Coordinates of C-alpha atoms in Angstrom, one line a residue:
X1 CA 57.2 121.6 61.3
X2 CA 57.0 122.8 64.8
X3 CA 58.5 125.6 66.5
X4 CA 62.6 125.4 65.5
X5 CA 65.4 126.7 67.6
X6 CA 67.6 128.8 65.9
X7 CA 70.9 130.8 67.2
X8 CA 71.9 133.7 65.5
X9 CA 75.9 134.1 66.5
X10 CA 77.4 137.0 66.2
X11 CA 80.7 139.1 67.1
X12 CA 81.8 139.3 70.5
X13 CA 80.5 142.9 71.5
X14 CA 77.5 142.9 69.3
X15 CA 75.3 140.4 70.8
X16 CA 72.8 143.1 72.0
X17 CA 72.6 145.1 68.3
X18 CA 71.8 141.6 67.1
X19 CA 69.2 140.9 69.7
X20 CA 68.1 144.6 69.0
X21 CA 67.6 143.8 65.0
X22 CA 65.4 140.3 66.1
X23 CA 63.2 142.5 68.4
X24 CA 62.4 144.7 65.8
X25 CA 61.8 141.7 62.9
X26 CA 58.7 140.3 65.8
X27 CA 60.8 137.7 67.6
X28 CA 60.2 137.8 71.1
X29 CA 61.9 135.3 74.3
X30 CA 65.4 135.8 73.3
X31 CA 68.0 134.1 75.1
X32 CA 71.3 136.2 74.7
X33 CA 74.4 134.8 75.7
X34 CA 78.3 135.0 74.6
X35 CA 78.6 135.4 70.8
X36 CA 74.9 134.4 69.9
X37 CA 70.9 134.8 70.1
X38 CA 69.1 132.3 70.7
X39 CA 64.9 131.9 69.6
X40 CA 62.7 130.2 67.9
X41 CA 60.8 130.6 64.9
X42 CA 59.3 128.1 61.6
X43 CA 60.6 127.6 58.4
X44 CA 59.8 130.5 56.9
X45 CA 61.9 132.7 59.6
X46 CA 64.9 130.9 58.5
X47 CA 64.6 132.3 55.2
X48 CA 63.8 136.2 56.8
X49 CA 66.3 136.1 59.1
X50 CA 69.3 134.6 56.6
X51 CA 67.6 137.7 54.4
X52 CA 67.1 140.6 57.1
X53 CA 69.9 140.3 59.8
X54 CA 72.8 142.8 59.2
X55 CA 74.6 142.3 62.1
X56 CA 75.1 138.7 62.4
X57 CA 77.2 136.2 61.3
X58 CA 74.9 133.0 61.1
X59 CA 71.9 131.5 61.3
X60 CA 71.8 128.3 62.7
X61 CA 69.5 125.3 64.0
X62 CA 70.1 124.1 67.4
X63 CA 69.5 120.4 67.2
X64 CA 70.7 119.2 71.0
X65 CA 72.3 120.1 74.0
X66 CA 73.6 117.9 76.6
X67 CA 76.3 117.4 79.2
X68 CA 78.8 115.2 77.3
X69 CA 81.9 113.8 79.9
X70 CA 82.2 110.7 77.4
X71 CA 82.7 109.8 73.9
X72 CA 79.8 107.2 74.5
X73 CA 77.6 110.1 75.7
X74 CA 78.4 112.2 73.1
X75 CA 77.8 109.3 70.3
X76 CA 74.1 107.9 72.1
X77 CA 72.9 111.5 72.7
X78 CA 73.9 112.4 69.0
X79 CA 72.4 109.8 67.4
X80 CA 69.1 110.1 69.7
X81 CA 68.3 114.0 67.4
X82 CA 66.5 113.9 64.6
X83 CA 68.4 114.7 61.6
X84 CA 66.9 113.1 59.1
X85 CA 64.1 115.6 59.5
X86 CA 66.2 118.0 58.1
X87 CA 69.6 116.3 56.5
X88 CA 68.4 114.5 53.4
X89 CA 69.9 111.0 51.5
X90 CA 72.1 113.0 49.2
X91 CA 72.9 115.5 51.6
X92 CA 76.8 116.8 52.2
X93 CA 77.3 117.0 55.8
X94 CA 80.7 117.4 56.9
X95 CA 81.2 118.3 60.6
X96 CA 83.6 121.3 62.4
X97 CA 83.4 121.6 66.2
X98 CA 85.1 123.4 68.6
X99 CA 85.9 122.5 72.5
X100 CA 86.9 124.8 76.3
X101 CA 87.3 124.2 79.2
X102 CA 85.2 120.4 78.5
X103 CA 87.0 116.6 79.4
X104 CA 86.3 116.0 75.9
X105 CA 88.9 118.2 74.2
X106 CA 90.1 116.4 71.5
X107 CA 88.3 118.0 68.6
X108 CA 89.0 115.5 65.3
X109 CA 88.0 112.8 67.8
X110 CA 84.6 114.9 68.9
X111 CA 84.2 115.5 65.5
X112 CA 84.9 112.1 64.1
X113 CA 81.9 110.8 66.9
X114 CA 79.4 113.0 65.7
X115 CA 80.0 111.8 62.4
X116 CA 79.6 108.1 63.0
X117 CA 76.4 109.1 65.3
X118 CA 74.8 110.9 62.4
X119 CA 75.7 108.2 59.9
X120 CA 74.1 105.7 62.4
X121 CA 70.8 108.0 62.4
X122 CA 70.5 108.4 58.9
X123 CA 71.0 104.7 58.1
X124 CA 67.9 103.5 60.1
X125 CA 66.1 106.4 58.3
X126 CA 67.3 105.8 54.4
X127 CA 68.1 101.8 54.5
X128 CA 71.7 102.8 53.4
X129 CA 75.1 102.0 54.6
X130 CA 76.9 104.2 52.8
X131 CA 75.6 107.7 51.3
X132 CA 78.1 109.6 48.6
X133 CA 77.4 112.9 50.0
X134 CA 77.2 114.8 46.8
X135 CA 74.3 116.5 47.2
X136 CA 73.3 120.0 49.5
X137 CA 75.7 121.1 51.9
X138 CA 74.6 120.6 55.8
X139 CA 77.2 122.1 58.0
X140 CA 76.8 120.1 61.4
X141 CA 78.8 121.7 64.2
X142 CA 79.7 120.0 67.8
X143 CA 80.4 122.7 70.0
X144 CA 81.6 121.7 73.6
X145 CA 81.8 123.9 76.5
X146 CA 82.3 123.8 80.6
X147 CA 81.2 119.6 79.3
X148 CA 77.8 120.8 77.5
X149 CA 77.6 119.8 73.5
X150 CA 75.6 121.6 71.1
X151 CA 74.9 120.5 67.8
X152 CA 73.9 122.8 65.4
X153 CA 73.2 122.9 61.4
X154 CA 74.1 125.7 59.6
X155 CA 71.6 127.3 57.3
X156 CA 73.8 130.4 55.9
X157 CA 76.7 128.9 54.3
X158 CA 79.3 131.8 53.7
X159 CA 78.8 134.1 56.7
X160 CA 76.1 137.0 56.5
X161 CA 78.6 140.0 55.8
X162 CA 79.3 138.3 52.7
X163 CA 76.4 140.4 50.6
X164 CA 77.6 139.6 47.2
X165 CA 78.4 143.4 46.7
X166 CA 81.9 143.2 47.6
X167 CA 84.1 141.1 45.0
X168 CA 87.1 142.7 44.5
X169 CA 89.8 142.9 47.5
X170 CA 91.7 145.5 49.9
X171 CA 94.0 145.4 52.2
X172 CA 92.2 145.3 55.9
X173 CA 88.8 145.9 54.8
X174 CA 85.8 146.2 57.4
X175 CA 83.9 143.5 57.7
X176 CA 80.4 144.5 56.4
X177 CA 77.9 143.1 59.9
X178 CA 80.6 145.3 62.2
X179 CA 80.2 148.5 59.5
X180 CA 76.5 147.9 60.0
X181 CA 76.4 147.7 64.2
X182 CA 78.3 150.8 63.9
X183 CA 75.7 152.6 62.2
X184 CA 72.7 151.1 64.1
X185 CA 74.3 151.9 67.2
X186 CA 75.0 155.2 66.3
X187 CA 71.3 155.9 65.7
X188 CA 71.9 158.0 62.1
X189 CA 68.2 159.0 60.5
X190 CA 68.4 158.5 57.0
X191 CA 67.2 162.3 57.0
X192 CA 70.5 163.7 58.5
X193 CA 74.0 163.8 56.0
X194 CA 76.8 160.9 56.9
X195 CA 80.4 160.9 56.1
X196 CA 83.3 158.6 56.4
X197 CA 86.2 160.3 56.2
X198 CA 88.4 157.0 55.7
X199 CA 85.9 155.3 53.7
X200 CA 88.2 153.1 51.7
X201 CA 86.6 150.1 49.6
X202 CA 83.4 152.0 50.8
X203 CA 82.2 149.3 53.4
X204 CA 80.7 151.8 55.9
X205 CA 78.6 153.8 53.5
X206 CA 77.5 151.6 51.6
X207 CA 76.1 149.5 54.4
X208 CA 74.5 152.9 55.6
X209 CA 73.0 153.1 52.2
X210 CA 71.2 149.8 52.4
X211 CA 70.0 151.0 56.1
X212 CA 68.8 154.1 54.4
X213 CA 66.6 152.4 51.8
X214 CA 65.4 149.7 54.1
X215 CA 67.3 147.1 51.3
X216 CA 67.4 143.4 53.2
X217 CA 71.1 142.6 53.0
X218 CA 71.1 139.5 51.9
X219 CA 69.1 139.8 49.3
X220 CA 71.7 139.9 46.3
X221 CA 72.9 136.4 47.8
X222 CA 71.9 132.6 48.2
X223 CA 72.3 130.9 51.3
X224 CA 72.9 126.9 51.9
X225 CA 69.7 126.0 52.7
X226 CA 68.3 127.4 49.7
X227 CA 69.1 123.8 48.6
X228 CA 67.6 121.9 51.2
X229 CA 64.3 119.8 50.6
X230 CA 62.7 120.5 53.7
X231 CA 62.4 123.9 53.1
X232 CA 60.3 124.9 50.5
X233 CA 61.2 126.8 47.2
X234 CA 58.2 129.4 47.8
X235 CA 59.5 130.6 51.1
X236 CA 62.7 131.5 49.9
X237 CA 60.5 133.2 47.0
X238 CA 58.0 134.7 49.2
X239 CA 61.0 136.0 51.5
X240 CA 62.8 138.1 49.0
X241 CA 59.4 139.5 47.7
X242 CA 58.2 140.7 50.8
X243 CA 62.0 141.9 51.2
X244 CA 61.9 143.9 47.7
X245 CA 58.3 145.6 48.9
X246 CA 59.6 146.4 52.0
X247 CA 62.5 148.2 50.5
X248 CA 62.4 152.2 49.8
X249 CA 64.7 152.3 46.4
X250 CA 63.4 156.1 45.6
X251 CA 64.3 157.5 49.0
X252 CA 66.9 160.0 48.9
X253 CA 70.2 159.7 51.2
X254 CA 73.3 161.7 51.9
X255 CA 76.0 159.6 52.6
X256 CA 79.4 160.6 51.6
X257 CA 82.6 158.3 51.4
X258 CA 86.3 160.0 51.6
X259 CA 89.6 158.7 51.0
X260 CA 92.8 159.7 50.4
X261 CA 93.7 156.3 48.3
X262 CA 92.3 157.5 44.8
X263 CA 93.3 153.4 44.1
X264 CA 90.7 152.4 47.1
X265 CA 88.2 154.7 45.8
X266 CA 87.6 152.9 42.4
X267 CA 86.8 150.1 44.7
X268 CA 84.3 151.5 46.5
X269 CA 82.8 152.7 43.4
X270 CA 82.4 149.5 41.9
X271 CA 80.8 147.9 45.6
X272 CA 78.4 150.7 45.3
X273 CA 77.5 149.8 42.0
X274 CA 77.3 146.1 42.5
X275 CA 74.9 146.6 45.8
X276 CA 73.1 148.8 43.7
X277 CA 72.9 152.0 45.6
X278 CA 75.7 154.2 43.1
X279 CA 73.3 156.9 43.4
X280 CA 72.8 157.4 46.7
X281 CA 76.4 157.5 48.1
X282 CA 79.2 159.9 46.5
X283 CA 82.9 159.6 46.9
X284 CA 85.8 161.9 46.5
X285 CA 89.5 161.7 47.2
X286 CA 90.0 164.0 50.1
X287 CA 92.2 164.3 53.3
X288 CA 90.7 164.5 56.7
X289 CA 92.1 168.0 57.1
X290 CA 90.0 168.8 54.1
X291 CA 86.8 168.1 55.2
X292 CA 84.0 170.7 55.6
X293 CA 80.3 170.6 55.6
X294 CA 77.6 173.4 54.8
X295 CA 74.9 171.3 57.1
X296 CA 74.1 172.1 60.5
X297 CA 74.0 168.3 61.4
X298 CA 75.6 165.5 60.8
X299 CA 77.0 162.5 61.4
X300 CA 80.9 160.9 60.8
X301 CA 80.7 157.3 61.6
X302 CA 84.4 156.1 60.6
X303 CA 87.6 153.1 61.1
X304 CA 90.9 155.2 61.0
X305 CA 94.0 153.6 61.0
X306 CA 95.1 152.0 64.2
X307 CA 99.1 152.2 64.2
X308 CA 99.0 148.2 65.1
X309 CA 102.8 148.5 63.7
X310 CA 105.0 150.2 65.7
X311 CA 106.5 152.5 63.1
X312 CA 102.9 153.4 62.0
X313 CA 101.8 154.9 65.6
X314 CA 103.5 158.6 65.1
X315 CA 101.6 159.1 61.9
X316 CA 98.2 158.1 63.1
X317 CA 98.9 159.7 66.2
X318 CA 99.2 162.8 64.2
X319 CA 96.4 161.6 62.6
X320 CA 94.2 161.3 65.4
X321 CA 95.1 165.1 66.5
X322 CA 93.9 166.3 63.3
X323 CA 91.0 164.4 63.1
X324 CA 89.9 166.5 66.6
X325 CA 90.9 169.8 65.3
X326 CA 88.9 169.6 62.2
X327 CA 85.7 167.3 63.8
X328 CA 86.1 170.2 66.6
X329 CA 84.9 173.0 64.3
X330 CA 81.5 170.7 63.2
X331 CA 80.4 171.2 66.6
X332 CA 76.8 170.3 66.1
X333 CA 77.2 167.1 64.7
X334 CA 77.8 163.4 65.8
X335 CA 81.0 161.2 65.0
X336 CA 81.6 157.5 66.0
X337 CA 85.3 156.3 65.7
X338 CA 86.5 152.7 65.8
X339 CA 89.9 152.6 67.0
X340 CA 92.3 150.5 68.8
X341 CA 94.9 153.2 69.9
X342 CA 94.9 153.2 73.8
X343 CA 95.4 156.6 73.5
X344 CA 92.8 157.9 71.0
X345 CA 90.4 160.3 73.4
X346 CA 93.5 161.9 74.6
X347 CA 95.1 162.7 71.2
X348 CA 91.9 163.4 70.1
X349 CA 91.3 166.4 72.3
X350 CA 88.0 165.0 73.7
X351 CA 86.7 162.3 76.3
X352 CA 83.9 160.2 74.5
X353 CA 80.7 160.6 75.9
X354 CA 80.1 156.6 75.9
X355 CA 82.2 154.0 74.5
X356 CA 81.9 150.4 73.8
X357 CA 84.2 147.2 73.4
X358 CA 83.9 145.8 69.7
X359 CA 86.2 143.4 67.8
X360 CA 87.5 143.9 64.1
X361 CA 88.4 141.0 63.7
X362 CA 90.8 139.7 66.5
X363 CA 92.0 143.0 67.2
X364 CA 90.1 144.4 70.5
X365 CA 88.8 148.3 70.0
X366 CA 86.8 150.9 71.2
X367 CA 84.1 152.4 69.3
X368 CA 84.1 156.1 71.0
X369 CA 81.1 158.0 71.0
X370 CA 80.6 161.7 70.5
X371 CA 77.1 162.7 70.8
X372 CA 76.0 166.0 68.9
X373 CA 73.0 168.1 69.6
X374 CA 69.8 167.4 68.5
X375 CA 68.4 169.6 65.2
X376 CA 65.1 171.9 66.2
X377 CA 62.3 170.2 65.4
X378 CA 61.0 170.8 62.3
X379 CA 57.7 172.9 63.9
X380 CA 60.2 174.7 65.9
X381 CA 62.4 176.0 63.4
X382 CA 59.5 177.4 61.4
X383 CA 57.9 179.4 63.7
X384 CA 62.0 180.6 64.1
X385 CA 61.6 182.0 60.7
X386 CA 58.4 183.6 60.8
X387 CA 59.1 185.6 63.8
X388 CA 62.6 186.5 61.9
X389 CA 60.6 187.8 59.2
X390 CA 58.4 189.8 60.9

């Protein structure tokens, strides 16, 4: 099959980390826009990408675009694509869609079009007029904006921060792709210690965890088009081997989760176990104003509480205060905060030395940025010693 187009969406805000993490798998020519990559690859990079990316939510395969002003435009320019190269006779294929600012902003009718254009496709192909749709799931999605469709597939299924590590619930938990951006764009070294101080199910470490071994997140998981025909079983098979001898299992990390919930803490034991990295991160019930280090440098990387209910905001305004008093006396290391208090820097004691607009969830925050120094280099710091000794 020839070149594909695929999209990669992602969270508003982290568009560039995911364009960042394509860059660095060998894709090149990426279109980025608002809340997805765009590029193109082969079979085979459907199956790395599902595997590798940690910071998006999807993979998908762009099958049109076209300016759409008319239900008959959108039905003839539908069924001119060709999905039976990739849908097959058995196939489930339901169809979402979304519409702004577009003359066609009815969605169930949209929807309902695309459906009857696909139908009309696949009938020429498969000599049927009526298919049970029992088989693989093909999630077709009509997406209208400013009058332009685009038709996409979705090859993921569940979204990508669904690992398969994290089966068992709490109560505003992180969603795993935005605990991941926040480590890549902090630029931790697996070398250097990492704490979260408000770890609770242990989203944020453990993610660091996989980052520190080089462990493909999606490799404890299957993904829709693991059932689909047209893409052969090997690839999928070749994927996750090339995934598992990429992977650096025996390399030793210091990561450190802390919580005051001793009930949240068994949770995070259990994700760590199920991703399979137990070993490499260690948690302990602890309250910020507890928290002390014997390394030189470091890095906290960490999701307070916000105070998003009114009678929460003294507490974590008190919180926040804390947090700069005892962050203040690690004064050679690095923290990252995610927060959408207004008024964090302020109570914190401390301007940020870059922030950056990120979304948990729906709720609009600032990841604030305190940048450490660097640690001598390694030469350096050993020719300290010898002229201390002599």
């Amino acid at each position: 099959m020839k070149d594909i187009e695929l999209i990669a969406t992602a969270t508003f805000g982290l568009e560039a980390v995911v364009a960042r993490e394509l860059r660095e798998l060998g894709y090149q020519d990426l279109k980025v826009e608002n809340a997805r990559v765009t590029f193109t690859g082969n079979l085979s990079d459907i199956c790395k990408t599902n595997l590798w990316l940690r910071t998006a939510d999807r993979i998908l395969i762009k099958m049109g675009e076209f300016k759409a002003t008319t239900f008959e435009e959108l039905f003839q320019q539908t069924k001119a694509l060709p999905w039976p190269d990739w849908i097959s006779e058995n196939a489930n294929f339901p169809v979402e869609g979304k519409s702004i600012k577009s003359k066609l902003f009815s969605v169930p009718d949209c929807q309902a079009i695309v459906k009857k254009a696909v139908v009309e496709k696949m009938k020429q192909k498969y000599k049927l007029e009526w298919f049970e749709e029992k088989g693989p799931l093909y999630k077709i999605e009509v997406a209208l904006l400013n009058d332009t469709a685009t038709l996409t597939i979705d090859t993921s299924g569940p979204g990508l921060h669904k690992r398969g590590y994290r089966k068992l619930g709490s109560s505003a938990p992180l969603k795993e792709t935005l605990a991941a951006a926040m480590i890549l764009l902090s630029r931790w070294h697996p070398d250097r210690i990492l704490i979260d101080p408000f770890c609770g199910s242990g989203t944020i470490p453990i993610e660091a965890a996989l980052i520190g071994q080089n462990i493909a997140p999606g490799i404890g998981r299957n993904f829709a088009a693991e059932e689909w025909p047209v893409i052969p079983k090997k690839l999928w098979q070749e994927a996750r081997k090339e995934a598992h001898a990429l992977a650096n299992y025996n390399r030793e990390l210091r990561i450190m989760g802390q919580d005051i919930d001793g009930e949240v803490l068994s949770l995070a034991r259990y994700h760590a176990r199920e991703a399979g990295i137990d070993e490499q991160v260690k948690f302990q019930k602890l309250p910020v104003a507890e928290l002390r280090s014997r390394y030189r440098y470091g890095y906290i990387i960490c999701n307070p509480p916000y105070g998003e209910r009114l009678g929460d905001r003294p507490r974590v305004e008190q919180l926040y205060r804390e947090m700069g008093a005892v962050f203040r006396k690690l004064d050679t290391w690095s923290y990252y905060v995610l927060t959408s208090h207004e008024g964090f820097e302020k109570l914190f004691g401390r301007t940020a030395d870059k922030n950056r607009k990120l979304y948990n969830g729906r709720i609009q925050c600032r990841y604030y940025q305190f940048f450490g120094p660097h640690p001598p280099r390694r030469k350096d710091s050993e020719l300290s010693k010898t002229a201390e000794s002599t």
